[in-house]
Coordinates of C-alpha atoms in Angstrom, one line a residue:
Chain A
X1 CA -7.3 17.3 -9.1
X2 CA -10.3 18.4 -7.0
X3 CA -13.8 18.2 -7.6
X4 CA -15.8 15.2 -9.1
X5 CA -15.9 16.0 -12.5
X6 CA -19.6 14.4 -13.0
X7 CA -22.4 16.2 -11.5
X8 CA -23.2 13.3 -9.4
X9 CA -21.2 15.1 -6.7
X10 CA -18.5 12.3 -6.5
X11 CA -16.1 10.7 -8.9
X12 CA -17.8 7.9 -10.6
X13 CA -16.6 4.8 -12.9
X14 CA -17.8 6.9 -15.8
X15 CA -15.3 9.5 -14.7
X16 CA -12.3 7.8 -15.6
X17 CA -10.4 7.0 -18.6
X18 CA -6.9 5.0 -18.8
X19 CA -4.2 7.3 -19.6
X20 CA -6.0 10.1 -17.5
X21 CA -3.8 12.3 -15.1
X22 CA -4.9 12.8 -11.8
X23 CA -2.8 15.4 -11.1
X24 CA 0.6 15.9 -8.7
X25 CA 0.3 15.9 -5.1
X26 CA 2.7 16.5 -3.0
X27 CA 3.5 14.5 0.7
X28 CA 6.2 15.8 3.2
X29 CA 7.9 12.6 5.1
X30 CA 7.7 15.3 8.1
X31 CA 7.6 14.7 12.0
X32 CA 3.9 14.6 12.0
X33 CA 3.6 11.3 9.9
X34 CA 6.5 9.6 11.4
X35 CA 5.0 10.3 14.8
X36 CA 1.8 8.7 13.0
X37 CA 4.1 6.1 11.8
X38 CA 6.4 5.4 15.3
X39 CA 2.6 4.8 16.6
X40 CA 1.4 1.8 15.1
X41 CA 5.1 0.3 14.4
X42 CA 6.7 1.6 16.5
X43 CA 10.2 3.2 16.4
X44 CA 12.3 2.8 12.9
X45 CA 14.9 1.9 12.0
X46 CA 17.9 3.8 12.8
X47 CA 19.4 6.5 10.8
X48 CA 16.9 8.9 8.9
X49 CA 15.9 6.5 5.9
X50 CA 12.2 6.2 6.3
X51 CA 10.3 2.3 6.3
X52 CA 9.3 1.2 3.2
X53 CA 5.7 1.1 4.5
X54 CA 5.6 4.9 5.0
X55 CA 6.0 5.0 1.6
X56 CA 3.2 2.8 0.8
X57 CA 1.2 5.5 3.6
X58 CA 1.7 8.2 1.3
X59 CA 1.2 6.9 -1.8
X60 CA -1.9 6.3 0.0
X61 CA -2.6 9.4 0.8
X62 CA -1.9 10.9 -2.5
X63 CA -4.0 8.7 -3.9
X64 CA -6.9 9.7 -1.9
X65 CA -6.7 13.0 -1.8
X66 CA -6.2 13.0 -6.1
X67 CA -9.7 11.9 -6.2
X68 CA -12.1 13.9 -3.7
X69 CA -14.9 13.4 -3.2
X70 CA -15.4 9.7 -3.4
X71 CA -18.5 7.5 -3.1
X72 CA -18.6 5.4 -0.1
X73 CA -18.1 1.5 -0.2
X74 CA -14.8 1.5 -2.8
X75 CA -12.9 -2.1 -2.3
X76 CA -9.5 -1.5 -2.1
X77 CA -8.7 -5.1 -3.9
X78 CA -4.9 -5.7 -4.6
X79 CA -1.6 -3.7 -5.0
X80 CA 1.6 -3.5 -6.7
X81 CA 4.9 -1.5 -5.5
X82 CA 8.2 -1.1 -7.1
X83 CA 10.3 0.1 -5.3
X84 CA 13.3 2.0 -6.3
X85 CA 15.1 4.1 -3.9
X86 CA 14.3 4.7 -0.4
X87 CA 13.4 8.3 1.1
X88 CA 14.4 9.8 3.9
X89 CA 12.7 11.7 6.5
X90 CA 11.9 14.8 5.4
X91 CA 11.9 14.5 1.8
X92 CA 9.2 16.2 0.2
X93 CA 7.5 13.5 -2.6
X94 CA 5.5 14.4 -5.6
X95 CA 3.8 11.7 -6.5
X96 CA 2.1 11.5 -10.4
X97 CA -1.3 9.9 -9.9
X98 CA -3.2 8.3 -13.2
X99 CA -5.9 5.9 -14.3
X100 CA -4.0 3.0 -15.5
X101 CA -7.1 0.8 -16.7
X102 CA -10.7 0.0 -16.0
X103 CA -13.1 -2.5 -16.8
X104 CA -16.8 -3.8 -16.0
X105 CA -16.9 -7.1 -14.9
X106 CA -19.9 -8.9 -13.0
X107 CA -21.7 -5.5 -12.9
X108 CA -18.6 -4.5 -11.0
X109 CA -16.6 -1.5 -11.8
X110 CA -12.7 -1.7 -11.4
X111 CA -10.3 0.7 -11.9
X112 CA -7.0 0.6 -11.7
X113 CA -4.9 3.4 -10.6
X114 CA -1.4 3.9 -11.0
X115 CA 1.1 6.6 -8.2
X116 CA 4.5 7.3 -8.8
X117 CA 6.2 8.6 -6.4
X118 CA 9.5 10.4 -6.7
X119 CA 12.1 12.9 -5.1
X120 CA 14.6 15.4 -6.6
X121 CA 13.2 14.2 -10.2
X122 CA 14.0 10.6 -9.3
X123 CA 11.6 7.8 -8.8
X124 CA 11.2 6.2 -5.3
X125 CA 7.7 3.7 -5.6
X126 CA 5.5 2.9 -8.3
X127 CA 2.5 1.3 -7.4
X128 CA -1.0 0.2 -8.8
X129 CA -3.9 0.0 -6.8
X130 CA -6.6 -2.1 -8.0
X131 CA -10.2 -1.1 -7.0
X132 CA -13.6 -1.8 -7.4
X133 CA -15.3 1.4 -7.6
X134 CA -18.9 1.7 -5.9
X135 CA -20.7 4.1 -8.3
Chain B
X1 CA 19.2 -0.6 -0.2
X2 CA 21.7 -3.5 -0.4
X3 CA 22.8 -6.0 -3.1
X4 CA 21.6 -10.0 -2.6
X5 CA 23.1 -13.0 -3.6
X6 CA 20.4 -16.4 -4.0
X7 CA 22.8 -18.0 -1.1
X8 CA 21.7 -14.9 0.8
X9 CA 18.2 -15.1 0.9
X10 CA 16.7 -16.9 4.0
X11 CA 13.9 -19.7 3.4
X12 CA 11.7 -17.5 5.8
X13 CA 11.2 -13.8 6.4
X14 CA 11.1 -12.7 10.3
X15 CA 7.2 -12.5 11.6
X16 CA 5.8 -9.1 12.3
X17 CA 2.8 -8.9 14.7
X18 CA 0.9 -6.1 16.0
X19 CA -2.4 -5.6 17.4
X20 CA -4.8 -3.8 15.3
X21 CA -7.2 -1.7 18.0
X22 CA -8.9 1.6 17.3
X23 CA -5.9 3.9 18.2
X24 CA -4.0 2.1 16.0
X25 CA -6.6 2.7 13.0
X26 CA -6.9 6.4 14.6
X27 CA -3.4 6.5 13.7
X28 CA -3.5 5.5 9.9
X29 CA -6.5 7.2 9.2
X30 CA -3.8 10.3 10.2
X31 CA -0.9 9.3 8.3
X32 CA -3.1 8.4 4.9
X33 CA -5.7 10.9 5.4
X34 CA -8.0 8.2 5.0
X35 CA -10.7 8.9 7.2
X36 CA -13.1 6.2 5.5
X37 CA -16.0 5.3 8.1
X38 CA -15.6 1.8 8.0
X39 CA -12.2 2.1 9.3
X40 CA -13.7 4.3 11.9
X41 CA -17.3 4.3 13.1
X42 CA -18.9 1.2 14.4
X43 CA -22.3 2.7 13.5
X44 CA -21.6 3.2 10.2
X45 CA -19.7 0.2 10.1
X46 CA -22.3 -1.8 11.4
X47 CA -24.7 -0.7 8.2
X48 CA -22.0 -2.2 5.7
X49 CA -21.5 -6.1 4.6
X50 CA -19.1 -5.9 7.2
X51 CA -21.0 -5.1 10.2
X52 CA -18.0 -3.4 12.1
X53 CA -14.8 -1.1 11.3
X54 CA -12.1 -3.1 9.7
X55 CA -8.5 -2.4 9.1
X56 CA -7.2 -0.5 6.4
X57 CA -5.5 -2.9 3.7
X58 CA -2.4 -1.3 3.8
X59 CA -2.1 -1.1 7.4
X60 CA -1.5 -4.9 7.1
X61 CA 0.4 -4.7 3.4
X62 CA 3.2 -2.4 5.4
X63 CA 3.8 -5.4 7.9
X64 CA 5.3 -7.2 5.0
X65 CA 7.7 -4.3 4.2
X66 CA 8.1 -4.8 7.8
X67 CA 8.9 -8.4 7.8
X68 CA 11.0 -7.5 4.6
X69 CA 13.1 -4.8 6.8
X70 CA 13.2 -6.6 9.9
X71 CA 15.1 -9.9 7.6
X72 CA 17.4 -8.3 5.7
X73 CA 18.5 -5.0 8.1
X74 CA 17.2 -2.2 4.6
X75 CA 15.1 -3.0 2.1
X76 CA 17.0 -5.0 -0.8
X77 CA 18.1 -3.4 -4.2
X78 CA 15.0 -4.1 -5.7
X79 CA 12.1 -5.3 -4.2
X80 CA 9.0 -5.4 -5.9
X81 CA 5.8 -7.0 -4.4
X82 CA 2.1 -8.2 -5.4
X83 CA -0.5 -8.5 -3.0
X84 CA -4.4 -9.4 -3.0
X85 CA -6.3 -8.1 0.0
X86 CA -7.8 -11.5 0.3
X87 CA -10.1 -11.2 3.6
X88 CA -11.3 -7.9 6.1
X89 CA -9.8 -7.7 9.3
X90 CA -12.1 -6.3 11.7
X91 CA -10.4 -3.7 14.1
X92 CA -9.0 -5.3 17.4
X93 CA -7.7 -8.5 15.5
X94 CA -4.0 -9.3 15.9
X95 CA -2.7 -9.9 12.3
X96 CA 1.0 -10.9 11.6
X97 CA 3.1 -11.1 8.5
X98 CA 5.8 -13.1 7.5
X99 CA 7.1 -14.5 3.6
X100 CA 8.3 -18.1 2.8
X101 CA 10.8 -18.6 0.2
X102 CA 9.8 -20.2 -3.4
X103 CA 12.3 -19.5 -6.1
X104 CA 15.5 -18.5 -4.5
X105 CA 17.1 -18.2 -8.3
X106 CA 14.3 -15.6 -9.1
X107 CA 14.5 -14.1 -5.3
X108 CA 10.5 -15.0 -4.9
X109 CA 8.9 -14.9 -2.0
X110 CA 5.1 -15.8 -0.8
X111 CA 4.2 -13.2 1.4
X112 CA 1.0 -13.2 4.1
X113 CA -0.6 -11.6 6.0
X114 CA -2.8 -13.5 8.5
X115 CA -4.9 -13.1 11.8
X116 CA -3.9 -15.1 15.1
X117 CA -6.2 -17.6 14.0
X118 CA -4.3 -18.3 10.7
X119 CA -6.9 -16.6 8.3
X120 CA -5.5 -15.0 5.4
X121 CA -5.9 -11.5 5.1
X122 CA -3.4 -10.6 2.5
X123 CA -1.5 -13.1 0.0
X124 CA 0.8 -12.3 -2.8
X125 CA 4.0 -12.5 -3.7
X126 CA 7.6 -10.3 -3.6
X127 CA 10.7 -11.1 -5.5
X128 CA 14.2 -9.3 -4.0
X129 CA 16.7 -9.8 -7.1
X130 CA 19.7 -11.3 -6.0
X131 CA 22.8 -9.3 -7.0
X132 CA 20.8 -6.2 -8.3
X133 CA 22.3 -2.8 -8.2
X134 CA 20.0 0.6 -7.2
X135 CA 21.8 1.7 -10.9
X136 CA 20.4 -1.0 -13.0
X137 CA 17.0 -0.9 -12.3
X138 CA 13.6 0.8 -12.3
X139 CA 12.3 3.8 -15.0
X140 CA 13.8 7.0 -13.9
X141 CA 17.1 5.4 -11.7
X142 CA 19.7 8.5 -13.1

């Protein structure tokens, strides 16, 4: 997915609708992120299985970069993983990124976006991230 | 991913601490791609509610998977956790995480994570299924 698809020049609440697809976008577990990784936790574990919190990193950044640009001042609010298998370093993920639900509340617009990540056709994280979108 | 039995589970998850200063923000605005201001730029920052670059919510979350790792050696069979980001942490806070157990039949944990001063950041909750197997679980586990 790229572009807002509003002409306000960013993705907007009125830009989303549960069910939608936000496309496929994939994230390489390469040397680069665990080097990112290795420097805020330090060293992992041993053997090449990745942490479970890179995981969580790149369903992050899948997320993010499924829904460029975005207006400033989004609350990342809560978040829900499953996780089902763990990846190792090097795997390439795809991860499915959706609109699971969204809802005005208080003059507040939250969204709820679901990412599923997944490896050689097999599912590794399914999360929901819970927002309250800005515009 | 290994296979739990209730006996297994410990009444506490090991505490994971770091401390969260700019280079460490630096580095998970690189692995997410998440270059957000308010993670990054006091001036910006200091124009939001906030008034100065906080942490990115899943900087913290991951200590839990940490805390998670660090108790049981891998991450169980199933794991499956539910988290509120509860409370900002400003950049340069120390923030730990750690997990209590509440339901050892149901493998329920109440995770955290909190600042040095004991404010809540993140709450929520985990559950590790005892005696799960990789096979019997999740949507797409062929």
């Amino acid at each position: 997915m790229s572009g807002a698809p509003s002409d306000t020049g960013v993705w907007v609440y009125e830009d989303f609708s549960p069910g939608q697809s936000l496309g496929d976008h994939a994230v390489t577990l390469d040397a680069a992120h665990i080097g990112h990784w290795t420097a805020i936790y330090g060293e992992p574990a041993a053997g090449d299985r990745v942490p479970a919190g890179m995981l969580v990193a790149a369903m992050m950044e899948a997320y993010l970069n499924a829904i460029q640009p975005r207006p400033p001042g989004n609350v990342h609010a809560s978040q829900k993983l499953v996780f089902h298998r763990m990846a190792r370093a090097g795997d390439r993920l795809n991860a499915q990124v959706s609109c699971l639900a969204k809802e005005r509340r208080k003059e507040r617009g939250w969204v709820t976006f679901g990412v599923v990540l997944s490896t050689d056709g097999r599912d590794v994280l399914s999360g929901e991230i819970r927002t309250i979108w800005a515009r | 991913m290994s296979m739990l039995e209730p006996a297994a589970l410990p009444d506490e998850l090991a505490t994971v601490a770091i401390e969260t200063g700019p280079e460490i923000v630096a580095s998970y605005a690189a692995l997410t791609d998440d270059y957000n201001p308010i993670h990054l730029d006091p001036a910006f920052a200091a124009g939001t509610a906030f008034g100065r670059p906080i942490v990115h919510g899943t900087l913290g979350l991951n200590l839990v998977l940490e805390a998670i790792e660090r108790t049981f050696g891998e991450v169980p069979a199933t794991l499956s956790l539910d988290a509120r980001f509860v409370r900002p942490v400003p950049v340069g806070t120390a923030i730990r995480a750690g997990g209590r157990l509440r339901d050892a039949a149901a493998g329920l944990y109440e995770v955290f994570v909190e600042t040095s001063a004991g404010e809540r950041a993140v709450e929520g909750t985990c559950t590790i299924m005892p005696g799960a197997t990789p096979e019997t679980k999740g949507t797409n586990a062929s």
